[in-house]
PDB file of C-alpha atoms in Angstrom:
ATOM      1  CA  MET A 186     227.984 355.709  57.823  1.00 69.00           C
ATOM      2  CA  SER A 187     226.689 351.995  57.304  1.00 92.00           C
ATOM      3  CA  VAL A 188     229.894 350.601  56.840  1.00 95.00           C
ATOM      4  CA  ALA A 189     231.952 351.282  59.988  1.00 95.00           C
ATOM      5  CA  LEU A 190     235.053 349.085  58.761  1.00 96.00           C
ATOM      6  CA  LYS A 191     236.302 347.552  56.019  1.00 97.00           C
ATOM      7  CA  LEU A 192     238.334 344.598  56.496  1.00 97.00           C
ATOM      8  CA  THR A 193     240.335 343.043  53.998  1.00 96.00           C
ATOM      9  CA  GLY A 194     242.209 340.293  56.237  1.00 94.00           C
ATOM     10  CA  HIS A 195     244.990 338.390  55.476  1.00 94.00           C
ATOM     11  CA  HIS A 196     246.095 334.783  54.021  1.00 93.00           C
ATOM     12  CA  LYS A 197     247.310 332.162  56.054  1.00 89.00           C
ATOM     13  CA  ASP A 198     248.947 328.770  55.502  1.00 85.00           C
ATOM     14  CA  LEU A 199     247.645 326.165  57.504  1.00 77.00           C
ATOM     15  CA  GLY A 200     249.701 323.698  56.414  1.00 71.00           C
ATOM     16  CA  GLY A 201     250.735 321.896  53.107  1.00 68.00           C
ATOM     17  CA  GLY A 202     250.184 325.035  51.361  1.00 73.00           C
ATOM     18  CA  PHE A 203     246.561 324.735  52.385  1.00 78.00           C
ATOM     19  CA  MET A 204     245.730 328.569  52.124  1.00 87.00           C
ATOM     20  CA  VAL A 205     242.948 330.668  53.879  1.00 93.00           C
ATOM     21  CA  ARG A 206     241.378 334.376  53.885  1.00 96.00           C
ATOM     22  CA  ARG A 207     241.545 335.485  57.399  1.00 97.00           C
ATOM     23  CA  LEU A 208     239.330 338.018  58.382  1.00 98.00           C
ATOM     24  CA  LEU A 209     238.816 337.947  62.271  1.00 98.00           C
ATOM     25  CA  PRO A 210     240.516 338.203  64.765  1.00 96.00           C
ATOM     26  CA  SER A 211     242.046 341.886  63.201  1.00 95.00           C
ATOM     27  CA  ALA A 212     244.225 344.700  64.729  1.00 94.00           C
ATOM     28  CA  GLN A 213     241.121 346.886  64.445  1.00 94.00           C
ATOM     29  CA  GLN A 214     238.281 344.404  65.852  1.00 94.00           C
ATOM     30  CA  GLN A 215     238.060 341.418  67.607  1.00 95.00           C
ATOM     31  CA  SER A 216     235.047 339.866  67.047  1.00 97.00           C
ATOM     32  CA  VAL A 217     231.212 340.594  65.693  1.00 98.00           C
ATOM     33  CA  GLY A 218     228.872 339.402  68.306  1.00 98.00           C
ATOM     34  CA  PRO A 219     229.748 336.382  69.411  1.00 98.00           C
ATOM     35  CA  PHE A 220     232.328 335.355  66.142  1.00 98.00           C
ATOM     36  CA  ILE A 221     236.196 335.790  67.060  1.00 98.00           C
ATOM     37  CA  PHE A 222     237.453 334.276  64.253  1.00 97.00           C
ATOM     38  CA  PHE A 223     236.349 334.035  60.445  1.00 98.00           C
ATOM     39  CA  ASP A 224     238.484 331.801  57.788  1.00 98.00           C
ATOM     40  CA  HIS A 225     237.514 331.816  54.186  1.00 98.00           C
ATOM     41  CA  PHE A 226     239.025 328.556  52.147  1.00 96.00           C
ATOM     42  CA  GLY A 227     238.510 327.980  48.297  1.00 95.00           C
ATOM     43  CA  PRO A 228     237.279 327.461  45.989  1.00 96.00           C
ATOM     44  CA  VAL A 229     240.305 325.245  45.730  1.00 93.00           C
ATOM     45  CA  THR A 230     240.633 322.522  43.700  1.00 94.00           C
ATOM     46  CA  GLU A 231     242.094 319.600  45.755  1.00 93.00           C
ATOM     47  CA  GLN A 232     244.252 316.992  43.387  1.00 92.00           C
ATOM     48  CA  PRO A 233     244.632 313.200  43.600  1.00 91.00           C
ATOM     49  CA  GLY A 234     247.369 313.120  46.282  1.00 84.00           C
ATOM     50  CA  THR A 235     246.978 316.484  47.885  1.00 86.00           C
ATOM     51  CA  ASP A 236     246.999 316.265  51.595  1.00 87.00           C
ATOM     52  CA  HIS A 237     245.369 318.973  53.398  1.00 90.00           C
ATOM     53  CA  ASP A 238     243.940 317.130  56.518  1.00 92.00           C
ATOM     54  CA  VAL A 239     243.655 318.838  59.411  1.00 93.00           C
ATOM     55  CA  ARG A 240     245.448 316.297  62.452  1.00 94.00           C
ATOM     56  CA  PRO A 241     243.381 316.242  65.536  1.00 96.00           C
ATOM     57  CA  HIS A 242     243.836 319.274  67.656  1.00 97.00           C
ATOM     58  CA  PRO A 243     242.345 320.882  70.617  1.00 98.00           C
ATOM     59  CA  HIS A 244     239.862 323.889  71.583  1.00 98.00           C
ATOM     60  CA  ILE A 245     238.615 325.225  74.734  1.00 98.00           C
ATOM     61  CA  GLY A 246     235.830 328.074  75.050  1.00 98.00           C
ATOM     62  CA  LEU A 247     234.494 328.727  71.727  1.00 98.00           C
ATOM     63  CA  ALA A 248     232.742 326.691  69.402  1.00 98.00           C
ATOM     64  CA  THR A 249     233.361 325.783  65.820  1.00 98.00           C
ATOM     65  CA  VAL A 250     231.330 326.490  63.109  1.00 98.00           C
ATOM     66  CA  THR A 251     231.699 324.645  59.730  1.00 98.00           C
ATOM     67  CA  TYR A 252     229.900 325.935  56.305  1.00 98.00           C
ATOM     68  CA  LEU A 253     230.623 324.384  52.842  1.00 98.00           C
ATOM     69  CA  PHE A 254     229.576 325.482  49.477  1.00 98.00           C
ATOM     70  CA  GLU A 255     231.349 322.951  47.575  1.00 98.00           C
ATOM     71  CA  GLY A 256     232.954 319.916  48.594  1.00 97.00           C
ATOM     72  CA  ALA A 257     233.157 317.812  51.372  1.00 97.00           C
ATOM     73  CA  MET A 258     235.282 317.316  54.865  1.00 97.00           C
ATOM     74  CA  MET A 259     235.292 314.142  57.287  1.00 97.00           C
ATOM     75  CA  HIS A 260     234.671 315.594  60.986  1.00 98.00           C
ATOM     76  CA  ARG A 261     235.991 313.310  63.954  1.00 98.00           C
ATOM     77  CA  ASP A 262     236.118 313.939  67.718  1.00 98.00           C
ATOM     78  CA  SER A 263     237.000 313.326  71.224  1.00 98.00           C
ATOM     79  CA  ILE A 264     233.497 312.443  71.972  1.00 98.00           C
ATOM     80  CA  GLY A 265     233.226 310.137  69.101  1.00 98.00           C
ATOM     81  CA  SER A 266     230.880 312.723  66.843  1.00 98.00           C
ATOM     82  CA  ALA A 267     232.291 311.077  63.488  1.00 98.00           C
ATOM     83  CA  GLN A 268     230.458 313.195  60.362  1.00 98.00           C
ATOM     84  CA  ARG A 269     230.750 313.836  56.704  1.00 98.00           C
ATOM     85  CA  ILE A 270     230.434 317.407  55.956  1.00 98.00           C
ATOM     86  CA  GLU A 271     229.065 318.709  52.949  1.00 98.00           C
ATOM     87  CA  PRO A 272     227.552 321.664  51.376  1.00 98.00           C
ATOM     88  CA  GLY A 273     224.622 323.647  52.761  1.00 98.00           C
ATOM     89  CA  ALA A 274     225.069 321.864  56.014  1.00 98.00           C
ATOM     90  CA  ILE A 275     225.521 324.028  59.844  1.00 98.00           C
ATOM     91  CA  ASN A 276     228.131 321.964  61.631  1.00 98.00           C
ATOM     92  CA  TRP A 277     228.634 323.371  65.234  1.00 98.00           C
ATOM     93  CA  MET A 278     231.026 322.009  67.695  1.00 98.00           C
ATOM     94  CA  THR A 279     230.804 323.142  71.619  1.00 98.00           C
ATOM     95  CA  ALA A 280     234.552 322.789  72.757  1.00 98.00           C
ATOM     96  CA  GLY A 281     233.475 324.393  76.262  1.00 98.00           C
ATOM     97  CA  ARG A 282     235.997 322.995  78.528  1.00 98.00           C
ATOM     98  CA  GLY A 283     238.142 320.927  76.078  1.00 98.00           C
ATOM     99  CA  ILE A 284     237.593 318.778  72.749  1.00 98.00           C
ATOM    100  CA  VAL A 285     239.938 317.537  70.248  1.00 98.00           C
ATOM    101  CA  HIS A 286     239.262 317.234  66.637  1.00 98.00           C
ATOM    102  CA  SER A 287     240.121 316.283  63.281  1.00 96.00           C
ATOM    103  CA  GLU A 288     239.336 317.072  59.377  1.00 95.00           C
ATOM    104  CA  ARG A 289     240.018 315.172  56.290  1.00 95.00           C
ATOM    105  CA  ALA A 290     239.018 314.460  53.194  1.00 95.00           C
ATOM    106  CA  PRO A 291     236.228 312.015  52.877  1.00 96.00           C
ATOM    107  CA  ASP A 292     237.900 308.799  51.942  1.00 95.00           C
ATOM    108  CA  ASP A 293     235.874 308.150  48.674  1.00 95.00           C
ATOM    109  CA  LEU A 294     237.344 311.584  47.607  1.00 95.00           C
ATOM    110  CA  ARG A 295     240.927 311.029  47.946  1.00 92.00           C
ATOM    111  CA  GLY A 296     241.717 309.776  44.615  1.00 90.00           C
ATOM    112  CA  THR A 297     239.830 312.417  42.795  1.00 95.00           C
ATOM    113  CA  ALA A 298     240.115 316.114  41.809  1.00 97.00           C
ATOM    114  CA  TYR A 299     237.339 318.046  43.554  1.00 96.00           C
ATOM    115  CA  VAL A 300     236.728 321.669  45.109  1.00 97.00           C
ATOM    116  CA  ASN A 301     236.737 322.291  48.438  1.00 96.00           C
ATOM    117  CA  HIS A 302     235.303 325.875  49.267  1.00 97.00           C
ATOM    118  CA  GLY A 303     233.775 327.088  52.889  1.00 98.00           C
ATOM    119  CA  LEU A 304     233.865 329.075  55.722  1.00 98.00           C
ATOM    120  CA  GLN A 305     235.316 328.239  59.442  1.00 97.00           C
ATOM    121  CA  LEU A 306     234.206 330.548  61.837  1.00 98.00           C
ATOM    122  CA  TRP A 307     234.310 330.228  65.644  1.00 98.00           C
ATOM    123  CA  ALA A 308     231.913 331.732  68.347  1.00 98.00           C
ATOM    124  CA  ALA A 309     233.428 332.626  71.821  1.00 98.00           C
ATOM    125  CA  LEU A 310     231.108 330.925  74.342  1.00 98.00           C
ATOM    126  CA  PRO A 311     229.557 333.231  77.129  1.00 98.00           C
ATOM    127  CA  SER A 312     231.699 333.653  80.024  1.00 97.00           C
ATOM    128  CA  GLU A 313     229.432 331.299  82.021  1.00 98.00           C
ATOM    129  CA  PHE A 314     229.765 328.585  79.392  1.00 98.00           C
ATOM    130  CA  GLU A 315     233.179 328.028  78.928  1.00 98.00           C
ATOM    131  CA  GLU A 316     233.386 325.690  80.635  1.00 98.00           C
ATOM    132  CA  THR A 317     230.023 323.877  79.166  1.00 98.00           C
ATOM    133  CA  ALA A 318     230.793 319.985  78.418  1.00 98.00           C
ATOM    134  CA  PRO A 319     231.652 319.572  74.728  1.00 98.00           C
ATOM    135  CA  GLY A 320     229.106 318.563  72.056  1.00 98.00           C
ATOM    136  CA  PHE A 321     228.789 318.441  68.195  1.00 98.00           C
ATOM    137  CA  SER A 322     225.442 318.954  66.442  1.00 98.00           C
ATOM    138  CA  HIS A 323     225.229 318.695  62.968  1.00 98.00           C
ATOM    139  CA  THR A 324     222.230 320.182  61.118  1.00 98.00           C
ATOM    140  CA  PRO A 325     221.487 319.038  57.134  1.00 98.00           C
ATOM    141  CA  ALA A 326     221.105 321.200  54.466  1.00 98.00           C
ATOM    142  CA  GLU A 327     217.191 320.408  54.408  1.00 98.00           C
ATOM    143  CA  SER A 328     216.677 321.390  57.552  1.00 98.00           C
ATOM    144  CA  ILE A 329     217.957 324.644  57.278  1.00 98.00           C
ATOM    145  CA  PRO A 330     215.038 327.232  56.973  1.00 98.00           C
ATOM    146  CA  GLU A 331     215.174 329.669  53.832  1.00 98.00           C
ATOM    147  CA  ALA A 332     213.014 332.693  52.743  1.00 98.00           C
ATOM    148  CA  TRP A 333     213.036 335.133  49.633  1.00 97.00           C
ATOM    149  CA  VAL A 334     213.447 338.193  50.291  1.00 97.00           C
ATOM    150  CA  ASP A 335     213.366 341.507  47.842  1.00 94.00           C
ATOM    151  CA  GLY A 336     214.148 338.513  45.176  1.00 94.00           C
ATOM    152  CA  ALA A 337     217.249 336.932  47.135  1.00 97.00           C
ATOM    153  CA  MET A 338     217.415 333.717  48.754  1.00 98.00           C
ATOM    154  CA  VAL A 339     218.074 334.049  52.076  1.00 98.00           C
ATOM    155  CA  ARG A 340     219.550 330.289  54.065  1.00 98.00           C
ATOM    156  CA  ILE A 341     219.057 331.199  58.295  1.00 98.00           C
ATOM    157  CA  LEU A 342     222.335 329.334  59.332  1.00 98.00           C
ATOM    158  CA  VAL A 343     221.959 330.294  62.724  1.00 98.00           C
ATOM    159  CA  GLY A 344     219.700 332.569  64.737  1.00 98.00           C
ATOM    160  CA  GLU A 345     216.271 334.288  63.420  1.00 98.00           C
ATOM    161  CA  ALA A 346     215.479 335.956  60.483  1.00 98.00           C
ATOM    162  CA  PHE A 347     213.082 337.503  58.434  1.00 98.00           C
ATOM    163  CA  GLY A 348     210.416 335.650  60.196  1.00 98.00           C
ATOM    164  CA  LYS A 349     212.136 331.737  60.168  1.00 98.00           C
ATOM    165  CA  THR A 350     214.433 330.370  62.937  1.00 98.00           C
ATOM    166  CA  SER A 351     217.360 328.124  62.872  1.00 98.00           C
ATOM    167  CA  PRO A 352     217.612 325.244  64.567  1.00 98.00           C
ATOM    168  CA  VAL A 353     220.586 325.299  65.301  1.00 98.00           C
ATOM    169  CA  LYS A 354     221.193 325.780  69.318  1.00 97.00           C
ATOM    170  CA  THR A 355     223.633 328.589  70.551  1.00 98.00           C
ATOM    171  CA  TYR A 356     224.853 330.243  73.945  1.00 97.00           C
ATOM    172  CA  SER A 357     223.896 333.072  73.038  1.00 97.00           C
ATOM    173  CA  HIS A 358     221.997 335.564  70.267  1.00 98.00           C
ATOM    174  CA  THR A 359     223.800 334.681  67.128  1.00 98.00           C
ATOM    175  CA  LEU A 360     222.688 335.369  63.405  1.00 98.00           C
ATOM    176  CA  TYR A 361     224.886 333.818  60.665  1.00 99.00           C
ATOM    177  CA  LEU A 362     222.868 334.215  57.100  1.00 98.00           C
ATOM    178  CA  ASP A 363     223.322 332.838  53.806  1.00 98.00           C
ATOM    179  CA  VAL A 364     222.377 335.509  51.005  1.00 98.00           C
ATOM    180  CA  ALA A 365     222.608 335.082  46.989  1.00 98.00           C
ATOM    181  CA  LEU A 366     221.452 338.098  45.724  1.00 98.00           C
ATOM    182  CA  LYS A 367     220.496 338.900  41.996  1.00 97.00           C
ATOM    183  CA  ALA A 368     222.121 340.654  39.568  1.00 97.00           C
ATOM    184  CA  GLY A 369     220.823 344.466  39.930  1.00 96.00           C
ATOM    185  CA  THR A 370     217.867 343.712  42.664  1.00 96.00           C
ATOM    186  CA  PRO A 371     218.110 345.590  45.072  1.00 97.00           C
ATOM    187  CA  PHE A 372     218.445 343.762  48.894  1.00 98.00           C
ATOM    188  CA  THR A 373     217.173 345.799  52.289  1.00 97.00           C
ATOM    189  CA  LEU A 374     219.000 344.126  55.087  1.00 98.00           C
ATOM    190  CA  PRO A 375     217.680 345.786  58.768  1.00 97.00           C
ATOM    191  CA  PRO A 376     219.192 345.630  61.831  1.00 97.00           C
ATOM    192  CA  LEU A 377     219.048 342.041  63.417  1.00 98.00           C
ATOM    193  CA  ALA A 378     221.340 342.143  66.086  1.00 98.00           C
ATOM    194  CA  GLU A 379     223.545 344.292  68.246  1.00 97.00           C
ATOM    195  CA  GLN A 380     226.367 343.820  65.862  1.00 98.00           C
ATOM    196  CA  MET A 381     226.321 342.622  62.307  1.00 98.00           C
ATOM    197  CA  ALA A 382     229.014 342.152  59.472  1.00 98.00           C
ATOM    198  CA  LEU A 383     228.165 341.492  55.913  1.00 98.00           C
ATOM    199  CA  TYR A 384     231.052 339.355  53.918  1.00 98.00           C
ATOM    200  CA  ALA A 385     231.315 339.348  50.003  1.00 98.00           C
ATOM    201  CA  VAL A 386     232.081 335.712  49.576  1.00 98.00           C
ATOM    202  CA  ASP A 387     232.230 335.425  45.365  1.00 97.00           C
ATOM    203  CA  GLY A 388     231.368 339.099  44.049  1.00 97.00           C
ATOM    204  CA  ASP A 389     231.696 342.963  44.587  1.00 98.00           C
ATOM    205  CA  LEU A 390     228.611 344.731  46.315  1.00 97.00           C
ATOM    206  CA  GLN A 391     227.422 348.033  46.833  1.00 98.00           C
ATOM    207  CA  VAL A 392     226.510 348.454  50.413  1.00 97.00           C
ATOM    208  CA  ASP A 393     224.414 352.036  50.862  1.00 97.00           C
ATOM    209  CA  GLY A 394     226.106 352.968  47.600  1.00 95.00           C
ATOM    210  CA  GLN A 395     229.486 352.350  49.216  1.00 95.00           C
ATOM    211  CA  SER A 396     231.553 349.955  46.673  1.00 97.00           C
ATOM    212  CA  LEU A 397     232.488 346.392  49.151  1.00 98.00           C
ATOM    213  CA  PRO A 398     234.968 344.657  46.834  1.00 98.00           C
ATOM    214  CA  MET A 399     234.937 341.316  46.794  1.00 98.00           C
ATOM    215  CA  HIS A 400     236.535 339.035  49.968  1.00 98.00           C
ATOM    216  CA  THR A 401     235.813 341.835  52.171  1.00 98.00           C
ATOM    217  CA  LEU A 402     234.300 341.659  55.848  1.00 98.00           C
ATOM    218  CA  ALA A 403     232.502 345.452  56.544  1.00 98.00           C
ATOM    219  CA  THR A 404     231.418 345.685  59.464  1.00 98.00           C
ATOM    220  CA  LEU A 405     228.005 347.597  60.051  1.00 97.00           C
ATOM    221  CA  SER A 406     226.928 350.490  62.234  1.00 95.00           C
ATOM    222  CA  ALA A 407     224.372 349.819  64.608  1.00 94.00           C
ATOM    223  CA  GLY A 408     220.797 350.158  64.513  1.00 93.00           C
ATOM    224  CA  ALA A 409     220.574 350.941  60.431  1.00 89.00           C
ATOM    225  CA  ALA A 410     219.165 348.923  57.788  1.00 95.00           C
ATOM    226  CA  VAL A 411     221.341 348.707  54.813  1.00 97.00           C
ATOM    227  CA  LEU A 412     220.892 348.640  51.126  1.00 97.00           C
ATOM    228  CA  LEU A 413     222.727 345.685  48.973  1.00 98.00           C
ATOM    229  CA  GLU A 414     222.838 345.707  45.300  1.00 98.00           C
ATOM    230  CA  ALA A 415     225.005 343.646  43.123  1.00 98.00           C
ATOM    231  CA  SER A 416     226.026 344.258  39.248  1.00 97.00           C
ATOM    232  CA  ALA A 417     226.176 340.239  38.911  1.00 98.00           C
ATOM    233  CA  PRO A 418     224.857 337.500  40.844  1.00 98.00           C
ATOM    234  CA  THR A 419     226.277 337.683  44.048  1.00 98.00           C
ATOM    235  CA  ARG A 420     226.860 335.495  47.487  1.00 98.00           C
ATOM    236  CA  LEU A 421     227.132 336.939  50.745  1.00 98.00           C
ATOM    237  CA  VAL A 422     227.273 336.330  54.551  1.00 98.00           C
ATOM    238  CA  VAL A 423     225.944 338.224  57.391  1.00 98.00           C
ATOM    239  CA  ILE A 424     227.250 337.483  60.533  1.00 98.00           C
ATOM    240  CA  GLY A 425     226.385 339.403  64.569  1.00 98.00           C
ATOM    241  CA  GLY A 426     224.888 338.722  67.672  1.00 98.00           C
ATOM    242  CA  ASP A 427     224.986 340.450  70.941  1.00 98.00           C
ATOM    243  CA  ALA A 428     228.417 342.112  71.975  1.00 97.00           C
ATOM    244  CA  LEU A 429     231.181 339.230  73.977  1.00 97.00           C
ATOM    245  CA  ASP A 430     230.575 340.051  77.531  1.00 95.00           C
ATOM    246  CA  ALA A 431     234.284 340.301  78.143  1.00 94.00           C
ATOM    247  CA  HIS A 432     237.565 340.392  76.211  1.00 95.00           C
ATOM    248  CA  ARG A 433     238.684 337.195  74.887  1.00 97.00           C
ATOM    249  CA  PHE A 434     242.323 335.989  75.045  1.00 97.00           C
ATOM    250  CA  MET A 435     243.351 334.174  72.187  1.00 97.00           C
ATOM    251  CA  TRP A 436     246.074 331.777  71.440  1.00 97.00           C
ATOM    252  CA  TRP A 437     246.864 328.998  69.216  1.00 96.00           C
ATOM    253  CA  ASN A 438     243.600 327.040  69.106  1.00 97.00           C
ATOM    254  CA  PHE A 439     241.916 328.301  72.375  1.00 98.00           C
ATOM    255  CA  VAL A 440     239.937 330.705  73.755  1.00 98.00           C
ATOM    256  CA  SER A 441     238.778 332.175  77.048  1.00 98.00           C
ATOM    257  CA  SER A 442     238.622 335.172  79.171  1.00 97.00           C
ATOM    258  CA  ARG A 443     240.971 333.655  81.448  1.00 97.00           C
ATOM    259  CA  LYS A 444     244.990 334.147  80.492  1.00 96.00           C
ATOM    260  CA  GLU A 445     245.447 331.239  83.154  1.00 96.00           C
ATOM    261  CA  ARG A 446     242.850 328.664  81.433  1.00 97.00           C
ATOM    262  CA  ILE A 447     244.582 328.860  78.388  1.00 97.00           C
ATOM    263  CA  VAL A 448     248.136 328.232  80.266  1.00 96.00           C
ATOM    264  CA  GLN A 449     246.306 325.112  81.661  1.00 97.00           C
ATOM    265  CA  ALA A 450     244.883 324.137  78.454  1.00 97.00           C
ATOM    266  CA  SER A 451     248.337 324.348  76.775  1.00 97.00           C
ATOM    267  CA  GLU A 452     249.883 322.202  79.224  1.00 96.00           C
ATOM    268  CA  ALA A 453     247.096 319.642  79.187  1.00 97.00           C
ATOM    269  CA  TRP A 454     247.747 319.544  75.549  1.00 97.00           C
ATOM    270  CA  GLU A 455     251.155 319.016  76.081  1.00 96.00           C
ATOM    271  CA  ALA A 456     250.892 316.566  78.318  1.00 97.00           C
ATOM    272  CA  GLN A 457     248.323 314.723  76.221  1.00 97.00           C
ATOM    273  CA  SER A 458     245.691 314.711  78.537  1.00 97.00           C
ATOM    274  CA  MET A 459     242.617 316.325  76.636  1.00 97.00           C
ATOM    275  CA  GLY A 460     241.322 313.252  74.968  1.00 97.00           C
ATOM    276  CA  GLU A 461     241.500 311.791  71.739  1.00 96.00           C
ATOM    277  CA  VAL A 462     239.927 311.209  68.665  1.00 98.00           C
ATOM    278  CA  PRO A 463     239.432 307.746  68.608  1.00 97.00           C
ATOM    279  CA  GLY A 464     241.133 305.571  65.924  1.00 95.00           C
ATOM    280  CA  GLU A 465     243.365 308.851  65.391  1.00 96.00           C
ATOM    281  CA  THR A 466     247.219 308.356  66.507  1.00 95.00           C
ATOM    282  CA  GLU A 467     248.483 311.446  64.686  1.00 95.00           C
ATOM    283  CA  PHE A 468     248.398 314.992  66.800  1.00 96.00           C
ATOM    284  CA  ILE A 469     249.026 318.799  65.929  1.00 95.00           C
ATOM    285  CA  PRO A 470     251.775 319.509  68.221  1.00 95.00           C
ATOM    286  CA  LEU A 471     251.762 322.388  70.985  1.00 95.00           C
ATOM    287  CA  PRO A 472     253.544 325.294  69.212  1.00 94.00           C
ATOM    288  CA  GLU A 473     256.884 325.837  70.488  1.00 88.00           C
ATOM    289  CA  ARG A 474     256.211 329.400  71.309  1.00 84.00           C
ATOM    290  CA  LYS A 475     254.530 329.590  74.469  1.00 80.00           C
ATOM    291  CA  PHE A 476     251.635 331.548  75.689  1.00 85.00           C
ATOM    292  CA  SER A 477     252.440 334.116  78.247  1.00 80.00           C
ATOM    293  CA  ALA A 478     249.899 334.935  81.005  1.00 74.00           C
ATOM    294  CA  GLY A 479     252.504 338.105  82.396  1.00 69.00           C
TER     295      GLY A 479
END
């Protein structure tokens, strides 16, 4: 079978009624390649006066990967980055040994109604890079390579595929594609990475003849090409890469191969010693339920 698992995820309220579909991590599978976290938000219409801002909060041991289909958000972080995120761009924030960031509605959109729709992924850093220096990289939409394959438009967001290479720098073999299928036109997805999965963003798919409903993440069997079809124009994303080098412990916004490192980060955030976002005075406090290293 080309589809190993079908993950439907669950809904999660990030605060203020801002709902996401969380596909990873799951009880059945923690990660696909380096991707250890997969949230799909929207499409949702943000009304004037709605506050879905994400206040400053910390990360360690991972890279956040933000990709929008519609809308906009403003990223700011403790290393001084300030970047408006818009559809089609890839925004890769390396947390490494620690970073603090916020994600807020851009000022010019606060009094308007607009649609927000996108994906927020986390890639666990290889063990040797878990304590690397934090960083932020913005790759604009026009710098993302594209390829027409079997009548489908493929955007190579991260990694290499179909003779194209994304300019986004990573710490391990990583794959992230945005694929727009035409109705009734078969598309062959080759085995591009050790581990791979695909997610049906806005329509139902057929994967080697198996039904894959919208908003389902399908992990793929290793080493085999799969044939994708849709009865209507449909968008999907493909994620993958090399398998993680070790199990990752996850708690709140922290990821590490070592439990004690999560305890250290928790203590640092509680003491407000992980840095601050310039111009920000708010922050998300540490959850009351503490991480146990036992």
